[in-house]
Each structure stands twice: as C-alpha cells, then as structure tokens.
GROMACS .gro file of C-alpha atoms in nm:
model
  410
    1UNK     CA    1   7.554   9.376  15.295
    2UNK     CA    2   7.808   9.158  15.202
    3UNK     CA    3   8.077   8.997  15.479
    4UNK     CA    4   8.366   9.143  15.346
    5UNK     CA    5   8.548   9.433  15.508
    6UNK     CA    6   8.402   9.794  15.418
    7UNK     CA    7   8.641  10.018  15.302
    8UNK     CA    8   8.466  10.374  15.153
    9UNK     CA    9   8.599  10.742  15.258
   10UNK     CA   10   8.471  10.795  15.591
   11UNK     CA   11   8.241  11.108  15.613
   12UNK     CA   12   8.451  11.202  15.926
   13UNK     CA   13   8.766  11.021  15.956
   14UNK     CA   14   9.049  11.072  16.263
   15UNK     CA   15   9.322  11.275  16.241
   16UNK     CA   16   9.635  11.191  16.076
   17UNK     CA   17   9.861  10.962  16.267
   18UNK     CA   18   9.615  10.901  16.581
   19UNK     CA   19   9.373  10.558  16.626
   20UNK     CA   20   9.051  10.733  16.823
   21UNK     CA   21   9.037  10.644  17.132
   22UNK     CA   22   8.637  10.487  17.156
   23UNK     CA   23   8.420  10.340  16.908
   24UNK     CA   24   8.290  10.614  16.687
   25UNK     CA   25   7.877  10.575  16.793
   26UNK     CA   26   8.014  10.666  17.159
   27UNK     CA   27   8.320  10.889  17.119
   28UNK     CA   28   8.529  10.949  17.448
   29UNK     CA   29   8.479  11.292  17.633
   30UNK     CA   30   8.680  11.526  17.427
   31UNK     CA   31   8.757  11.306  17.150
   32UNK     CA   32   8.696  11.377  16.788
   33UNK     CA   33   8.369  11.437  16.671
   34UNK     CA   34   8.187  11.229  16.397
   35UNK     CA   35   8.017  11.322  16.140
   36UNK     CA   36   7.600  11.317  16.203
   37UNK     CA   37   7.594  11.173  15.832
   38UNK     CA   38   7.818  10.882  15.941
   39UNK     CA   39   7.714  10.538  15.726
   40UNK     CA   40   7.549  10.325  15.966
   41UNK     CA   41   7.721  10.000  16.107
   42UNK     CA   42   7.806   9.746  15.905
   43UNK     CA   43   7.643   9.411  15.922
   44UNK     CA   44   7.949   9.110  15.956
   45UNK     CA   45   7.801   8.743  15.964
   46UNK     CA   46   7.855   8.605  16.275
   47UNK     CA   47   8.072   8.232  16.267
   48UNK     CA   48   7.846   7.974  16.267
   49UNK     CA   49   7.641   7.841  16.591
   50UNK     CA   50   7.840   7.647  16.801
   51UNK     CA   51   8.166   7.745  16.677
   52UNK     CA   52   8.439   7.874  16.903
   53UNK     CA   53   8.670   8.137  16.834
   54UNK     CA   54   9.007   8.001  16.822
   55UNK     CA   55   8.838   7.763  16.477
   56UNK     CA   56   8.843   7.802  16.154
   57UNK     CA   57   8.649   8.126  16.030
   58UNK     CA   58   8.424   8.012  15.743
   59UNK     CA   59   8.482   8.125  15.431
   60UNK     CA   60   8.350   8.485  15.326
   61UNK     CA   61   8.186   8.577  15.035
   62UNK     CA   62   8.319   8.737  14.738
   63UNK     CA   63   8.237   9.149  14.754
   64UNK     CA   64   8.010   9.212  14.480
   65UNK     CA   65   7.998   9.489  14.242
   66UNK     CA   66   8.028   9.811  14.390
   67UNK     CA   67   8.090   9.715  14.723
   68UNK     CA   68   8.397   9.707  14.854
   69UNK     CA   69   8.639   9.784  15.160
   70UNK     CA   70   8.490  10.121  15.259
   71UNK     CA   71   8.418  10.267  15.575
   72UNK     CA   72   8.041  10.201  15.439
   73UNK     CA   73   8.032   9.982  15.773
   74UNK     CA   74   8.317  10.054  15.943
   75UNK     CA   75   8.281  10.198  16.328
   76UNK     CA   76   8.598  10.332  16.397
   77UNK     CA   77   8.774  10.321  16.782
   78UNK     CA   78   9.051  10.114  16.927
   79UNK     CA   79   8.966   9.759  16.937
   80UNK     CA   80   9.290   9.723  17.216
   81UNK     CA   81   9.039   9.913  17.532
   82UNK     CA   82   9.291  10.019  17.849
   83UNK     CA   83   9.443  10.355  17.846
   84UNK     CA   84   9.658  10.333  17.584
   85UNK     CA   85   9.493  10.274  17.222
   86UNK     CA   86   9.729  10.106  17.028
   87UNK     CA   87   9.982   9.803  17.161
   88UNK     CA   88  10.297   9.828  17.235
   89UNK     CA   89  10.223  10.175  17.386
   90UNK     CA   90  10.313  10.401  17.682
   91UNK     CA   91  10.339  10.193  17.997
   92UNK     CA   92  10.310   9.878  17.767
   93UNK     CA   93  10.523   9.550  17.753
   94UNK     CA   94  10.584   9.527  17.383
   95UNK     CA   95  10.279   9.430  17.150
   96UNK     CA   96   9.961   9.171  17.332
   97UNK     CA   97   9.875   8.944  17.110
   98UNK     CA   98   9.658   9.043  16.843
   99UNK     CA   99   9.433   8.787  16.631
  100UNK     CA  100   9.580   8.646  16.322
  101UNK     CA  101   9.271   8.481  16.053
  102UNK     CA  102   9.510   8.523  15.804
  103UNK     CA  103   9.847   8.606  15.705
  104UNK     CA  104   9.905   8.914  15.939
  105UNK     CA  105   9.805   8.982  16.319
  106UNK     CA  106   9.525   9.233  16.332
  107UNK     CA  107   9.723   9.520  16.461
  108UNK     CA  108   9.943   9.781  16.341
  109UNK     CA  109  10.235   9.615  16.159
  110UNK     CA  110  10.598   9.674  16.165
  111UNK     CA  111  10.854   9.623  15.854
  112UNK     CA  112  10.914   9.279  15.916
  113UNK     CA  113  10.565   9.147  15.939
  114UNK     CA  114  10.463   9.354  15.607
  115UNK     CA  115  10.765   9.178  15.422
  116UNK     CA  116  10.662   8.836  15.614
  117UNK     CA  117  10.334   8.896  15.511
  118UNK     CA  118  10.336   8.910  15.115
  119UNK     CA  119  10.568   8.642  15.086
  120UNK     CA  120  10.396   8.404  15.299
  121UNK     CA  121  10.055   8.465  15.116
  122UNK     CA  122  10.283   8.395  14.798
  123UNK     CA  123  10.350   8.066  14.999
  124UNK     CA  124  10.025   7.963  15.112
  125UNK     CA  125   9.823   8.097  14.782
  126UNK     CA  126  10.104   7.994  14.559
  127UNK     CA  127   9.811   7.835  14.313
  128UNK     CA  128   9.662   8.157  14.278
  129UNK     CA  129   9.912   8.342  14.255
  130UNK     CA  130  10.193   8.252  14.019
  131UNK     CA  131  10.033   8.148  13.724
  132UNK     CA  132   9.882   8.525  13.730
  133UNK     CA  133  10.207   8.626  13.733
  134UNK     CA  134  10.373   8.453  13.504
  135UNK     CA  135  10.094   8.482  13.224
  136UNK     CA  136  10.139   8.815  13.262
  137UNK     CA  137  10.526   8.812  13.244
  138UNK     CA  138  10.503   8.547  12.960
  139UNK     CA  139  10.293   8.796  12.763
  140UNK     CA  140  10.505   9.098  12.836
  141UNK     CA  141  10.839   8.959  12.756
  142UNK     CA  142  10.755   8.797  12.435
  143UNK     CA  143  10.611   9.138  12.304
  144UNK     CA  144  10.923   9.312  12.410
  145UNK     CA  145  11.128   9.049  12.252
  146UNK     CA  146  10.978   9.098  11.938
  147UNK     CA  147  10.977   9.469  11.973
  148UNK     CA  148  11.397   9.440  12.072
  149UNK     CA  149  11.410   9.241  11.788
  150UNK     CA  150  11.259   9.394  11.507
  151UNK     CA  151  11.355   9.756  11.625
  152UNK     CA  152  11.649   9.754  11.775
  153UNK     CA  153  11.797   9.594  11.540
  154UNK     CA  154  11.728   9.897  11.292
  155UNK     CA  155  11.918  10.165  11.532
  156UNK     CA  156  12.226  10.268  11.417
  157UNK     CA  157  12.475  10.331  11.668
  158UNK     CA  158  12.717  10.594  11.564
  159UNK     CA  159  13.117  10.599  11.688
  160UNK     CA  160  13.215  10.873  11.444
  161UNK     CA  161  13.252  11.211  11.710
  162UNK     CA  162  13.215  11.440  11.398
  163UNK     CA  163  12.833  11.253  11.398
  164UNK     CA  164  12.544  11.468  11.213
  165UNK     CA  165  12.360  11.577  11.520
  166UNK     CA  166  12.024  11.492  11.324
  167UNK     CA  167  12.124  11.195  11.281
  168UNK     CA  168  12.203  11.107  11.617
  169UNK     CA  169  11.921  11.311  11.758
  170UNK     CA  170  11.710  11.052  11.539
  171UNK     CA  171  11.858  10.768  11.710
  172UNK     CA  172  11.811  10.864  11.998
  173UNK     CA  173  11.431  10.913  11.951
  174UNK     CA  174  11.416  10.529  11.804
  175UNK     CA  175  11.573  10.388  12.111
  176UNK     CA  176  11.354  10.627  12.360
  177UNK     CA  177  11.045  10.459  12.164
  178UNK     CA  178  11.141  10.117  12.163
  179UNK     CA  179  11.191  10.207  12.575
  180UNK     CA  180  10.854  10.366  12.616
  181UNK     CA  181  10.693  10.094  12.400
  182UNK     CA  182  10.878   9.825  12.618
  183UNK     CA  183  10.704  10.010  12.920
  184UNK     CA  184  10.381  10.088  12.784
  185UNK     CA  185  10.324   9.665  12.791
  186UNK     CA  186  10.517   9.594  13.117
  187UNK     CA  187  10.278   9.877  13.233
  188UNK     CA  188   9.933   9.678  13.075
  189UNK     CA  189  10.071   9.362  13.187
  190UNK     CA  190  10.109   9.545  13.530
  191UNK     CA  191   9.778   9.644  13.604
  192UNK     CA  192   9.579   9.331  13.533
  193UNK     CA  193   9.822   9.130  13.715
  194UNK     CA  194   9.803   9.437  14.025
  195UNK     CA  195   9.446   9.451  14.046
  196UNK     CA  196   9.431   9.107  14.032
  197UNK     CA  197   9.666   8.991  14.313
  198UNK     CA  198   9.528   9.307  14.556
  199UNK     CA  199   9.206   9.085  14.538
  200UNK     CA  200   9.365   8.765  14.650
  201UNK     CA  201   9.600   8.942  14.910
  202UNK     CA  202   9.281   9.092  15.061
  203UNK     CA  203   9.147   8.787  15.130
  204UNK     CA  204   9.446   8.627  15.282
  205UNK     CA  205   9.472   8.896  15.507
  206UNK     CA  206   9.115   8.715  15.605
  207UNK     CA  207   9.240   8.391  15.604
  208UNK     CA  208   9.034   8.310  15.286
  209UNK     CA  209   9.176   8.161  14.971
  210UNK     CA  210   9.108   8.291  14.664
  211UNK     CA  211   9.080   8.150  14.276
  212UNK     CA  212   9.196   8.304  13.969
  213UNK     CA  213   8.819   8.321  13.839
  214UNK     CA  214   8.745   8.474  14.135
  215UNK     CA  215   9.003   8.687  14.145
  216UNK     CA  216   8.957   8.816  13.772
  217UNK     CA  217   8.557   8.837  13.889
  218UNK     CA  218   8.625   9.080  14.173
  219UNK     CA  219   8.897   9.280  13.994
  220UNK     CA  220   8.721   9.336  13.602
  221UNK     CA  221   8.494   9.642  13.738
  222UNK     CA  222   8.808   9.812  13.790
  223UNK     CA  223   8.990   9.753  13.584
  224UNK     CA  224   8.933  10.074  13.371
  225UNK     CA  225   8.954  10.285  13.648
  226UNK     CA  226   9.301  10.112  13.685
  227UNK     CA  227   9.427  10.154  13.388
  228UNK     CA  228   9.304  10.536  13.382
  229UNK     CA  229   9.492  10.563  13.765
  230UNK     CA  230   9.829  10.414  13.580
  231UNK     CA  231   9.847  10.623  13.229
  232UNK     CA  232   9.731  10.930  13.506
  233UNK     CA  233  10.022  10.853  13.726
  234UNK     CA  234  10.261  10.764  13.406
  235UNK     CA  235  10.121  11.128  13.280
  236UNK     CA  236  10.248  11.340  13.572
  237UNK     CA  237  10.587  11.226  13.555
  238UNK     CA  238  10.651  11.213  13.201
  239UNK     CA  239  10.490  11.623  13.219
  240UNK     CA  240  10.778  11.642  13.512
  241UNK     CA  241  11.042  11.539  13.313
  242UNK     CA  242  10.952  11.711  13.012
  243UNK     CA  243  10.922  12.084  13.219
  244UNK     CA  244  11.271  12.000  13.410
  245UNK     CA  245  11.446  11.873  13.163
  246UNK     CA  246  11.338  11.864  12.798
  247UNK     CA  247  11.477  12.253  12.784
  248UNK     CA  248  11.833  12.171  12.853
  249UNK     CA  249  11.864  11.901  12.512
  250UNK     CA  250  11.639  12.223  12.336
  251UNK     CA  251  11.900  12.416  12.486
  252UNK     CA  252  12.228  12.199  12.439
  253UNK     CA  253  12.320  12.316  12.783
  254UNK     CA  254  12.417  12.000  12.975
  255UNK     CA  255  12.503  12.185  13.302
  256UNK     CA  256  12.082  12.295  13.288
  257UNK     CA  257  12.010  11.929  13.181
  258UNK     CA  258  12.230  11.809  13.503
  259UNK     CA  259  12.026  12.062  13.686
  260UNK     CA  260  11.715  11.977  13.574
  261UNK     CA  261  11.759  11.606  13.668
  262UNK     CA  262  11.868  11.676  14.036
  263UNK     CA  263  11.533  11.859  14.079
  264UNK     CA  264  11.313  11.592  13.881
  265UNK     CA  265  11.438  11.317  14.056
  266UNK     CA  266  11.328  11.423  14.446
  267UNK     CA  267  11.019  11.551  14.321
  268UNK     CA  268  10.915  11.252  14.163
  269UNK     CA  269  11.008  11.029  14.445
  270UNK     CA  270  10.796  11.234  14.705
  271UNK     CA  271  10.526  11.212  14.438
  272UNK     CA  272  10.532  10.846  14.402
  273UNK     CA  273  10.526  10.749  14.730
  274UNK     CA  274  10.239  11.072  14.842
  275UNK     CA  275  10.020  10.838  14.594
  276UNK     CA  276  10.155  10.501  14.619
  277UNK     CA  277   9.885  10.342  14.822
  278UNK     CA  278   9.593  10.486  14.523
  279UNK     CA  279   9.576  10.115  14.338
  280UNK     CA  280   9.512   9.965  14.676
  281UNK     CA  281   9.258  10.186  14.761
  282UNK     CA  282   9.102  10.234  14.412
  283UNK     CA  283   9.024   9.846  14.376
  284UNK     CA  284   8.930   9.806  14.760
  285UNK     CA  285   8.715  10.056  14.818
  286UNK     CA  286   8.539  10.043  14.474
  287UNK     CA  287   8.622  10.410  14.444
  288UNK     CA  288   8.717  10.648  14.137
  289UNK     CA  289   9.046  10.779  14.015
  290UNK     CA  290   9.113  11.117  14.199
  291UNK     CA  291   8.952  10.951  14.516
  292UNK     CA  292   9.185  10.727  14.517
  293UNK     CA  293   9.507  10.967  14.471
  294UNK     CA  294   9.312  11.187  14.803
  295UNK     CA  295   9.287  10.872  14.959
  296UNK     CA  296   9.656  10.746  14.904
  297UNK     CA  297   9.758  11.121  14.982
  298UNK     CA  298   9.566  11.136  15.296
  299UNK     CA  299   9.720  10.786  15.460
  300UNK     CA  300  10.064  10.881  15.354
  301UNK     CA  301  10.041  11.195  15.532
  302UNK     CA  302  10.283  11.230  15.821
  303UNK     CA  303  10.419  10.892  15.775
  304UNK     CA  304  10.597  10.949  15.407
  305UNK     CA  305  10.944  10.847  15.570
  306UNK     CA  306  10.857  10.527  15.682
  307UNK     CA  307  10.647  10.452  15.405
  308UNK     CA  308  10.963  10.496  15.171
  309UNK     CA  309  11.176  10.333  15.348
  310UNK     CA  310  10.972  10.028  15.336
  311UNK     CA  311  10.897  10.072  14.975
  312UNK     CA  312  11.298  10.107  14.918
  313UNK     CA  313  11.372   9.798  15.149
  314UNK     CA  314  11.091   9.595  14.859
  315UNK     CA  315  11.296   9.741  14.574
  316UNK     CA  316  11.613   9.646  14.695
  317UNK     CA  317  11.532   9.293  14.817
  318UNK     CA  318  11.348   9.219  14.455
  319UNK     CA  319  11.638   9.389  14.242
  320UNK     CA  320  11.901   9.143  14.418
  321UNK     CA  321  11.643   8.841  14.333
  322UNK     CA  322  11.590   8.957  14.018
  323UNK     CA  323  11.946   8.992  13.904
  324UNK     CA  324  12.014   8.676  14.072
  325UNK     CA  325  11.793   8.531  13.826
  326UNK     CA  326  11.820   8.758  13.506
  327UNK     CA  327  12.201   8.849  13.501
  328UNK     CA  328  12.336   8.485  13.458
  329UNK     CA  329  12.074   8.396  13.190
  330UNK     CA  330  12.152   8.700  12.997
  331UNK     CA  331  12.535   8.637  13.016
  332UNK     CA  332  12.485   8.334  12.904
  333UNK     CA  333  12.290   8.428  12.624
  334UNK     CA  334  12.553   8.627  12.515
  335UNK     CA  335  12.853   8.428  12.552
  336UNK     CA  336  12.691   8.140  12.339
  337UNK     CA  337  12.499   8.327  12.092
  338UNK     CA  338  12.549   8.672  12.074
  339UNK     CA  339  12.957   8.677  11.988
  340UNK     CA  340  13.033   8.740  12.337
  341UNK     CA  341  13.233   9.078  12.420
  342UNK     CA  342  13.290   9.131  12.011
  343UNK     CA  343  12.919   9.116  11.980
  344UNK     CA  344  12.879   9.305  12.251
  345UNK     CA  345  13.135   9.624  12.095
  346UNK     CA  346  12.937   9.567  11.787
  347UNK     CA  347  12.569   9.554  11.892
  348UNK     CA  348  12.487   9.243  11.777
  349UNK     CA  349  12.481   9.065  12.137
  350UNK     CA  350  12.132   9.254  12.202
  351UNK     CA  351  11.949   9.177  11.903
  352UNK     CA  352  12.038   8.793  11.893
  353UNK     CA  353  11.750   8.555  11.886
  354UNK     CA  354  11.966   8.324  12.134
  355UNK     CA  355  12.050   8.609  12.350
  356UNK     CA  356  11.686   8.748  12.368
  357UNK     CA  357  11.517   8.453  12.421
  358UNK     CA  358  11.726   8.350  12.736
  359UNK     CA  359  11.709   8.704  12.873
  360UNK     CA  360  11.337   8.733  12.819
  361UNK     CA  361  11.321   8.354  12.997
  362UNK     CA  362  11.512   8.504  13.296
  363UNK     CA  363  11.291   8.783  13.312
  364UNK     CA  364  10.966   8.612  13.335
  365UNK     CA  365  11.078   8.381  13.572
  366UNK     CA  366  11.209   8.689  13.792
  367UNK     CA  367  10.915   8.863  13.725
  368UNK     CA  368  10.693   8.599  13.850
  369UNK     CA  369  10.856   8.566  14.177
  370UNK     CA  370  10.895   8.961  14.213
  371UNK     CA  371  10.581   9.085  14.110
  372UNK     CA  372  10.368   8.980  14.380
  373UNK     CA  373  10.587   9.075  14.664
  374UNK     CA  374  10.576   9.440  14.557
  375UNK     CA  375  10.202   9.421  14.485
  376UNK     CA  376  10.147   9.235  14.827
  377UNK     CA  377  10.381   9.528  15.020
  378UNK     CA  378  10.196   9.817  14.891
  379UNK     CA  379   9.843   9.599  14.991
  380UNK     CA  380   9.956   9.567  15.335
  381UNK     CA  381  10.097   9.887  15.374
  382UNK     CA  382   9.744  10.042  15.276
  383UNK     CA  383   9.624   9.782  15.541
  384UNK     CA  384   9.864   9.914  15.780
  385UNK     CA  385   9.797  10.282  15.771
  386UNK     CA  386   9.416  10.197  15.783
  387UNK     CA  387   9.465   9.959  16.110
  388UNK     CA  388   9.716  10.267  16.254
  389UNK     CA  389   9.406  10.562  16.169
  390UNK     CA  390   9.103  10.445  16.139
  391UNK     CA  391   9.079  10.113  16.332
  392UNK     CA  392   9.016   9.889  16.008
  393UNK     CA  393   9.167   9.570  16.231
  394UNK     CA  394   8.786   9.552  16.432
  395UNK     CA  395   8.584   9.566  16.109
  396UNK     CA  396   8.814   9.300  15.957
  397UNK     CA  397   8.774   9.049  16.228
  398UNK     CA  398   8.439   9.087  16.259
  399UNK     CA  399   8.437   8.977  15.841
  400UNK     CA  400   8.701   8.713  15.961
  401UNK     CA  401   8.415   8.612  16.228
  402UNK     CA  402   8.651   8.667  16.526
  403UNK     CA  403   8.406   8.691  16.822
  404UNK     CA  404   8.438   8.954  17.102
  405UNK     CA  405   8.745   9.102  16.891
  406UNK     CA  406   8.822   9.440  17.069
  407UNK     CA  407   8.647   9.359  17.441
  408UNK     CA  408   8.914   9.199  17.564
  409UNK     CA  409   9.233   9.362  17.422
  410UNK     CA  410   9.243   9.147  17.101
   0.00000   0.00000   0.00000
C-alpha cells in the first residue's frame, strides 16, 4: 500500500456528528460497533531511522491508480485520548496543540483556519498552482470572447413595447444560449482545473509539494467521473428550474413565475451544499459518481448550517476580489472603446473588441486568484468533516510520518 492517506467508504462508519471514542480494533465499552468486514489497517511508512519527530516528514509518494484516500486503511478513534474526544471540549482549556505537517493543524478546524488554509497553500504552492489556473481561465475567456463576439452581436434588442412576442421570445432564447454556452466552458475549464488543484491541496495538507505533471498524473483517472459528477449536478438543477418555473413563461403568468422562483431558489441551495463536498470525495477516494453524492450527503448531514455559512463567507470574500479586479477593467473598456454610456444605451459597449478583450483580461486574472481558494475551501471542508467523524487526522499523520501521533494528546 501506498503512504498516502486512505480515504474509501468505511464498511461501518460513526454516527453523524460524533468522533468514536477508541480506536476502532478495540472499541470502548458501549461504543459503536464495527463492522466484522472492516478493511484491515493500513500500512503508513514510518520517517526514516534516526529521525525525530519535530523534522521534516519525507516526502510521500504519489497515490497510484485506484488508490486513494479511503478508509481502505483507516482505524478510526480519537487520536486526542483523556475523557473528552475532541479538543477544545467539556472541561477543556481551548484547543492543545495539534500537529501541523502541512498547511492545517491535524484537528477539527474552525472558519478561520479553513480560509487560512487555502490561501496559504496558494502561497506556499504558488508554482503549482497558478499557472493551472490561469491556463484554464486563459482558455475559458478567450472562447467566451469569441462566443460574445460573434453572437451577441447578432441579438437584436427590441425597445418597441408593441414588440412581436415571437420575436422577442426568439431573442431571448439566443441570449439564454450564448449564457449556457458561456457556462458549459467555464464549467469544462472548471473541472480540470478542480480535480487538479484537490490533488495538490491534498498534499499540502501533508506538507508535500506537488507538480503540475504530477498533479495532472494523479487527477486524469478521474477525470471522467468528474466531468459525469458536474453535467449530473448541472442536470438536477436545470430539471429544477424547468419543473418550477418553465410553466409560468408557458403560462404568461408572472405572479406563478415569481412563485416558482421563490421555491427554486431554497431548494437548490440546500441541494448544493447536501452535495457540495462530492468532487472532493470523488477524486480522493477514487470512488464513482453516486458514491460520491452519498458520501458528500452523508458528511453534510447535521452540519448543513455551518457548512453554508462557510461556503457563503468563500463567495463573498472572492466576489469582492473579483470585482475589485474585473469592474475597473471592464469600465475602462468601455469608456475608451465601447462609446461609453451611448454605447452602452445602444449595445454596442458589449460587443466591442476593446471592451471584450479588457473584460476577458480582468476576468482571467480574477479567476486565477479566485479559483483556487474556492476549490481549496471545499477540500478542507471535506477534510474537516472527516477529522470531526471519522478520525481521518491519525491516518494522515501517520502518512505525514508523525510518530506517536494520538498517544500523547497530539
């Protein structure tokens, strides 16, 4: 077996929202009960003679095909010992310290450390990771440039009231392609670049570096299943939308439309966050499509709040940087070569080749920066919830070669 973590669906995992108590082969007096087919221990490579601890880990190697992250090895039990099985518990003075190979202490995490934690891998793996990202954003916004470009330009944009409603029902239906089209790239562009950086977060989180071959290497088996787990996801809510509110335009009954959006738009956000954490879990514990939805679904479970409020917090902090970055570009594109507000009334500010091209630079230089934060928050956050219910921290040091991890108290 290879030294990185194992991460596979346990046979018998704990319940939701508790860490067991003892290691799984010797489960405490009226503790949960494991399951007799159980995966045997996994074998970790010990640090090298001689070396002590507190030193450098050496460097792990690469998972390879078909192994992955799974609970294959993984015994499960607090690593903390004492009464309490988590820190900062009951009768506890705040959180002990906790190893730290990488870029995160090996214990459960609060909000600040998960935000702390993607951007400093984006610091320290900055080699790795940005030229990933902006390939992909390169690719993506030069394809929807053209696509602006060459269709947009084509829409018509009615002002007459007394409009044919064909007409403008035809319009509309250009302009929703040219969007879905725009998305359907940012979407490809999305998942290479995803499965790519969950690769190198998961080895910072060992305190391993990571190169792009390498990267590409450990993320190409999946990448099918990937893309499968995104047009899936992409699926669902464009079925949602189309049963809650396709029939109000069919209808011309905007107070049904109205309606139909107020019940779409909950539903979908409980949705995406219930299976938020399935890309992390698809590409780390070499697992299939639905697996991975049951798998996202199952760590989500009881903890959907905080989980969305961390995901919000993400959204919000990359919106402001990417408008920081984007909106003055994209004025400026406009003022100088898109006829400023005139071109704006007349729709000729959008499909400029000026205007485009310094919007689209904007964009991929926002999209560089922003893209890995959000991939690196939802990594961690499946790290998180693993760490909180199923004691992934021990398993992980031992593949970081921390010796006597989960003895001692950490």
């Amino acid at each position: 077996m290879n030294d990185s973590p194992g991460w596979a669906t346990p046979g018998s995992s704990p319940s939701d929202g508790e860490r067991p108590g003892a290691p799984s082969d010797q489960p405490a007096s009226g503790g949960p009960t494991w399951s007799s087919e159980q995966p045997p221990p996994g074998q970790w490579s010990s640090p090298t003679p001689g070396q002590s601890s507190g030193s450098t880990p050496p460097p792990q190697a690469p998972p390879q095909q078909g192994q992955g992250w799974g609970p294959n090895g993984g015994q499960y039990g607090s690593p903390y010992g004492g009464q309490y099985g988590y820190p900062g518990g009951p009768g506890q003075w705040g959180k002990p310290p906790a190893a730290k190979p990488g870029v995160i202490p090996l214990r459960p995490l609060d909000m600040g450390e998960i935000l702390d934690g993607a951007v400093a891998t984006m610091r320290a793996h900055w080699r790795s990771v940005l030229p990933i990202t902006l390939v992909v954003a390169t690719l993506v916004q030069v394809m929807s440039v053209l696509l602006q470009k060459y269709v947009m330009s084509d829409l018509v944009l009615g002002t007459d009231p007394a409009e044919n409603f064909e007409e403008a029902i035809s319009t509309l239906g250009t302009a929703a392609a040219v969007t879905i089209g725009v998305a359907f790239i940012q979407a490809l562009g999305g998942i290479v670049a995803t499965a790519m950086l969950t690769m190198i977060f998961s080895r910072a989180i060992l305190g391993n570096s990571s190169t792009i071959s390498a990267a590409w290497r450990e993320a190409r088996p999946q990448l099918l299943r990937m893309t499968g787990l995104t047009l899936l996801l992409g699926l669902g809510f464009a079925l949602l939308a189309a049963v809650l509110i396709v029939p109000a335009f069919l209808a011309r009954s905007p107070g049904l439309g109205v309606l139909g959006i107020f019940a779409a738009f909950p539903l979908a956000t409980w949705l995406w966050i219930k299976f938020s954490l399935a890309s992390p879990a698809l590409m780390l514990e070499k697992t299939t499509v639905f697996k991975s939805l049951a798998r996202s679904s199952k760590l989500v479970k009881g903890t959907w709040w905080r989980i969305f409020g961390i995901t919000l917090l993400t959204g919000v902090i990359t919106s402001i940087v990417a408008a920081i970055i984007v909106w003055p570009l994209t004025f400026l594109g406009i003022g100088l070569f898109g006829g400023g507000m005139s071109g704006l009334g007349s729709g000729t500010a959008s499909t400029a080749w000026g205007a485009l091209v310094l919007s689209g630079v904007g964009a991929i230089i926002a999209q560089t920066i922003v893209m890995p934060m959000q991939s690196g928050v939802t990594v961690l956050l499946y790290v998180d919830q693993r760490i909180r219910r199923e004691g992934l921290d021990l398993e992980l040091a031992r593949a970081a070669g921390v010796e006597n991890y989960g003895t001692t108290g950490g």
